[in-house]
Short mmCIF file of C-alpha atoms in Angstrom, two decimals:
data_model
loop_
_atom_site.label_atom_id
_atom_site.label_comp_id
_atom_site.label_asym_id
_atom_site.label_seq_id
_atom_site.Cartn_x
_atom_site.Cartn_y
_atom_site.Cartn_z
CA MET A 22 13.73 -0.21 16.96
CA LEU A 23 16.76 -0.81 15.04
CA ARG A 24 19.11 -4.16 14.68
CA ILE A 25 22.02 -3.72 14.86
CA LEU A 26 24.52 -6.45 14.34
CA TYR A 27 27.80 -5.24 15.89
CA GLU A 28 28.46 -2.35 17.63
CA ASP A 29 31.59 -0.76 19.43
CA PRO A 30 33.72 2.65 20.70
CA TYR A 31 34.39 3.22 16.87
CA ILE A 32 32.06 1.81 14.45
CA VAL A 33 28.29 0.54 14.66
CA VAL A 34 27.39 -1.96 12.38
CA PRO A 35 22.90 -1.77 11.63
CA VAL A 36 20.58 -3.13 9.65
CA LYS A 37 18.29 -0.01 7.40
CA PRO A 38 15.43 -1.22 6.40
CA ALA A 39 13.44 -0.27 3.11
CA GLY A 40 11.22 2.70 2.85
CA MET A 41 14.12 4.74 5.49
CA GLU A 42 16.90 7.10 4.26
CA ALA A 43 20.58 5.89 4.89
CA GLN A 44 21.62 10.24 6.18
CA SER A 45 20.38 13.02 7.76
CA SER A 46 16.26 13.51 6.54
CA HIS A 47 14.86 17.07 5.99
CA SER A 48 11.71 15.32 6.52
CA PHE A 49 9.72 14.15 9.46
CA GLU A 50 10.11 10.52 8.82
CA PRO A 51 12.49 8.53 10.97
CA ASP A 52 16.80 8.30 9.28
CA MET A 53 19.24 6.07 9.98
CA VAL A 54 21.42 9.38 11.76
CA SER A 55 18.83 10.37 13.74
CA GLU A 56 17.85 6.81 14.97
CA LEU A 57 21.87 5.58 15.80
CA ARG A 58 21.93 8.74 18.08
CA LYS A 59 19.23 7.78 19.65
CA HIS A 60 20.54 4.31 20.20
CA ILE A 61 23.69 5.75 21.02
CA ASN A 62 22.26 7.74 23.82
CA LYS A 63 19.95 5.69 25.25
CA LEU A 64 23.03 3.04 25.80
CA SER A 65 25.64 5.69 27.44
CA THR A 66 25.27 6.57 31.34
CA THR A 67 27.26 10.15 31.19
CA SER A 68 24.13 11.62 28.84
CA SER A 69 22.86 14.61 30.12
CA THR A 70 20.32 16.76 28.41
CA GLY A 71 22.80 19.91 26.56
CA ALA A 72 24.73 17.22 26.04
CA ALA A 73 26.38 17.48 22.27
CA GLU A 74 24.94 14.84 20.36
CA PRO A 75 26.78 11.49 19.35
CA TYR A 76 28.52 11.54 16.67
CA VAL A 77 27.08 9.34 13.66
CA GLY A 78 29.89 9.90 10.73
CA VAL A 79 28.01 8.25 7.42
CA ILE A 80 30.78 5.78 5.16
CA HIS A 81 28.15 4.81 1.71
CA ARG A 82 24.51 5.27 1.28
CA LEU A 83 21.86 3.35 0.26
CA ASP A 84 18.69 4.38 -1.54
CA LYS A 85 15.95 4.79 0.35
CA PRO A 86 14.44 1.76 -0.43
CA VAL A 87 17.01 -0.11 -0.74
CA GLY A 88 17.72 -2.27 3.19
CA GLY A 89 20.35 -3.65 4.14
CA VAL A 90 23.63 -3.94 6.30
CA MET A 91 25.52 -0.51 6.67
CA VAL A 92 28.42 0.52 8.64
CA TYR A 93 28.89 3.78 10.52
CA ALA A 94 31.58 5.43 12.23
CA LYS A 95 31.35 6.71 16.04
CA THR A 96 34.33 9.10 15.70
CA GLN A 97 35.97 11.27 13.40
CA LYS A 98 39.01 9.16 13.46
CA ALA A 99 37.00 6.57 12.46
CA ALA A 100 34.68 7.63 10.31
CA ALA A 101 38.30 9.09 8.35
CA ALA A 102 39.37 5.59 8.12
CA LEU A 103 36.56 3.89 6.67
CA SER A 104 35.77 6.94 4.65
CA LYS A 105 39.82 6.09 2.82
CA GLN A 106 38.64 1.53 2.09
CA VAL A 107 36.19 3.37 0.24
CA GLN A 108 38.18 5.57 -1.59
CA GLN A 109 41.00 2.53 -2.27
CA GLY A 110 37.98 -0.24 -2.85
CA ALA A 111 38.36 -1.82 0.16
CA LEU A 112 35.04 -1.84 1.65
CA LYS A 113 33.06 -4.57 -0.20
CA LYS A 114 29.32 -4.48 -0.89
CA THR A 115 27.27 -7.48 -2.26
CA TYR A 116 24.01 -7.19 -3.02
CA CYS A 117 21.14 -9.26 -3.94
CA ALA A 118 17.76 -8.51 -6.41
CA ILE A 119 15.69 -9.97 -8.52
CA LEU A 120 15.49 -9.71 -11.87
CA CYS A 121 12.78 -9.50 -14.45
CA GLY A 122 13.74 -12.09 -17.24
CA LYS A 123 17.07 -13.78 -16.95
CA PRO A 124 20.81 -12.41 -19.01
CA VAL A 125 22.43 -13.72 -21.23
CA ASP A 126 24.92 -15.20 -18.90
CA SER A 127 24.78 -17.29 -15.52
CA VAL A 128 27.74 -15.51 -14.22
CA GLY A 129 28.81 -12.05 -15.63
CA LYS A 130 30.62 -8.36 -16.11
CA TYR A 131 28.79 -5.01 -16.31
CA MET A 132 31.11 -2.12 -16.92
CA ASP A 133 29.16 0.81 -18.43
CA PHE A 134 29.40 4.71 -18.61
CA LEU A 135 26.91 6.61 -16.43
CA LYS A 136 25.38 10.55 -16.69
CA LYS A 137 23.47 11.63 -13.25
CA ASP A 138 21.13 14.06 -13.62
CA GLY A 139 20.72 15.94 -10.37
CA LYS A 140 17.72 17.73 -11.15
CA ASN A 141 15.56 15.12 -12.25
CA ASN A 142 17.30 12.68 -9.29
CA TYR A 143 18.09 9.99 -13.13
CA SER A 144 20.78 8.53 -13.99
CA GLN A 145 21.08 6.74 -18.15
CA ILE A 146 23.83 5.06 -19.52
CA VAL A 147 25.64 7.06 -22.32
CA ASP A 148 28.87 6.94 -24.53
CA LYS A 149 32.30 7.39 -22.84
CA SER A 150 32.76 10.60 -24.82
CA VAL A 151 29.49 12.46 -22.85
CA ASP A 152 30.48 15.00 -20.60
CA GLU A 153 30.71 14.04 -17.03
CA SER A 154 30.04 10.88 -17.32
CA LYS A 155 31.34 8.33 -15.33
CA LEU A 156 32.61 4.56 -14.97
CA ALA A 157 30.33 2.28 -13.58
CA GLU A 158 31.17 -1.38 -13.43
CA LEU A 159 29.50 -5.02 -11.09
CA SER A 160 29.60 -8.14 -11.67
CA TYR A 161 26.93 -10.63 -11.08
CA LYS A 162 25.80 -14.35 -10.42
CA ILE A 163 22.31 -16.32 -11.04
CA LEU A 164 21.94 -17.66 -8.42
CA GLU A 165 17.88 -19.31 -9.28
CA THR A 166 15.22 -18.32 -12.06
CA LYS A 167 11.47 -19.27 -11.66
CA VAL A 168 8.89 -18.26 -13.95
CA VAL A 169 5.81 -17.16 -12.01
CA ASP A 170 2.28 -16.02 -14.18
CA GLY A 171 4.31 -16.89 -17.18
CA GLN A 172 6.87 -14.46 -16.14
CA GLU A 173 10.57 -15.08 -15.82
CA LEU A 174 12.63 -14.04 -12.51
CA SER A 175 16.02 -14.73 -11.62
CA LEU A 176 17.47 -14.57 -8.32
CA ALA A 177 21.03 -12.02 -8.97
CA GLU A 178 24.07 -11.63 -6.62
CA ILE A 179 25.58 -8.49 -6.97
CA GLN A 180 28.45 -7.24 -6.42
CA LEU A 181 29.73 -3.51 -7.24
CA HIS A 182 32.87 -2.63 -7.69
CA THR A 183 32.20 1.20 -8.42
CA GLY A 184 29.44 3.29 -6.19
CA ARG A 185 27.09 5.16 -8.82
CA HIS A 186 24.18 7.10 -9.15
CA HIS A 187 21.59 4.46 -8.73
CA GLN A 188 24.36 2.38 -10.09
CA ILE A 189 22.92 -1.47 -10.35
CA ARG A 190 19.18 -0.55 -11.34
CA VAL A 191 20.21 1.67 -14.33
CA GLN A 192 23.07 -1.29 -15.61
CA PHE A 193 20.18 -4.12 -15.11
CA ALA A 194 17.38 -2.01 -16.59
CA GLY A 195 19.57 -1.00 -19.34
CA HIS A 196 20.26 -4.61 -20.32
CA GLY A 197 17.61 -6.13 -20.78
CA THR A 198 16.98 -7.39 -17.23
CA PRO A 199 15.28 -4.33 -14.81
CA LEU A 200 15.05 -5.11 -10.97
CA LEU A 201 11.31 -5.92 -10.08
CA GLY A 202 9.37 -3.08 -8.68
CA ASP A 203 11.56 -0.34 -10.06
CA ALA A 204 8.88 1.95 -10.70
CA LYS A 205 12.01 4.73 -12.26
CA TYR A 206 13.88 2.21 -14.71
CA GLY A 207 11.94 -0.74 -15.14
CA ASN A 208 8.49 -1.43 -16.94
CA PRO A 209 5.47 -1.77 -14.60
CA GLN A 210 4.06 -4.18 -16.82
CA LYS A 211 7.25 -6.89 -15.70
CA ASN A 212 6.13 -5.70 -12.31
CA ARG A 213 2.85 -7.84 -11.92
CA PRO A 214 3.85 -11.38 -11.35
CA PHE A 215 4.34 -10.10 -7.40
CA ARG A 216 2.10 -7.09 -8.43
CA SER A 217 5.12 -6.06 -6.86
CA ASP A 218 5.28 -1.88 -5.69
CA SER A 219 8.69 -2.04 -3.80
CA LEU A 220 12.27 -2.37 -4.96
CA ALA A 221 13.41 -6.11 -5.19
CA LEU A 222 16.92 -5.01 -3.86
CA TRP A 223 19.12 -5.38 -0.72
CA ALA A 224 22.40 -5.22 0.62
CA MET A 225 23.01 -8.51 1.80
CA LYS A 226 27.04 -7.92 2.62
CA LEU A 227 29.45 -5.74 4.09
CA THR A 228 32.94 -5.90 3.98
CA PHE A 229 35.81 -4.19 5.49
CA PHE A 230 38.45 -3.65 8.08
CA HIS A 231 38.05 -2.38 11.13
CA PRO A 232 39.29 1.42 11.46
CA GLU A 233 41.21 1.01 15.03
CA THR A 234 42.64 -2.56 14.89
CA GLY A 235 42.77 -3.06 11.02
CA LYS A 236 40.80 -7.18 11.24
CA ALA A 237 38.93 -7.40 8.46
CA MET A 238 35.51 -7.88 9.18
CA THR A 239 32.27 -9.15 6.95
CA PHE A 240 28.25 -8.94 8.26
CA SER A 241 25.65 -10.58 6.19
CA VAL A 242 21.88 -10.78 6.77
CA LYS A 243 19.48 -12.44 4.48
CA PRO A 244 17.33 -10.10 2.36
CA GLU A 245 14.20 -9.00 3.35
CA GLY A 246 10.89 -8.10 2.00
CA ARG A 247 7.16 -9.75 1.05
CA ASP A 248 9.38 -10.31 -2.71
CA PHE A 249 12.50 -11.95 -1.52
CA LYS A 250 9.48 -13.93 -0.04
CA LYS A 251 7.72 -14.77 -2.21
CA PHE A 252 10.70 -16.19 -4.71
CA LEU A 253 12.18 -17.85 -2.43
CA ALA A 254 9.29 -20.19 -1.43
CA ILE A 255 7.51 -20.49 -4.84
#
């Protein structure tokens, strides 16, 4: 059952579970769009057999392994307004992650050029002169560092300033502190303290302006998942 933080005739703000696709999926597994349509249909008193499916506009995405707060539009007008905010950088996304190791600076900013390999669903840091490379920028703050089974782990708060493919995972791995549980960009040996097989990344806060009223809105959720619970409990 979806956890809904806020809903009105224009938008819906749910918490995406880790492991679920943020957009429509071609598989038989549930995805956020289909689940939200089911949710809206249940609330509608006018829905009937054969009626058109409710509109659910995807505004931004989270990778399948990442859970957290998202916003979807319920009208095309709202979708256009929110998408414009994404383009202008007015929609702010804050994440938290468990890093393997600790960055040199407790507060810092990464600016790198990334290139996406769509065929292999992979991105890497490259020189800015490389064709099709794009600037990726984020800032971070280390909230806490602990040693678990002889390995240093850090809890980081991350503010995304651009939205590149696998950006957080690629940049932290490229700077020597891969995310715990990241099988694609991390080091399997470094996942051993928690025997982690899940990605320790969570979208914990989202800020935007309501597409109809213009009111500033902020929604936040505490990180969920086994690794976050273990880290915070130690």
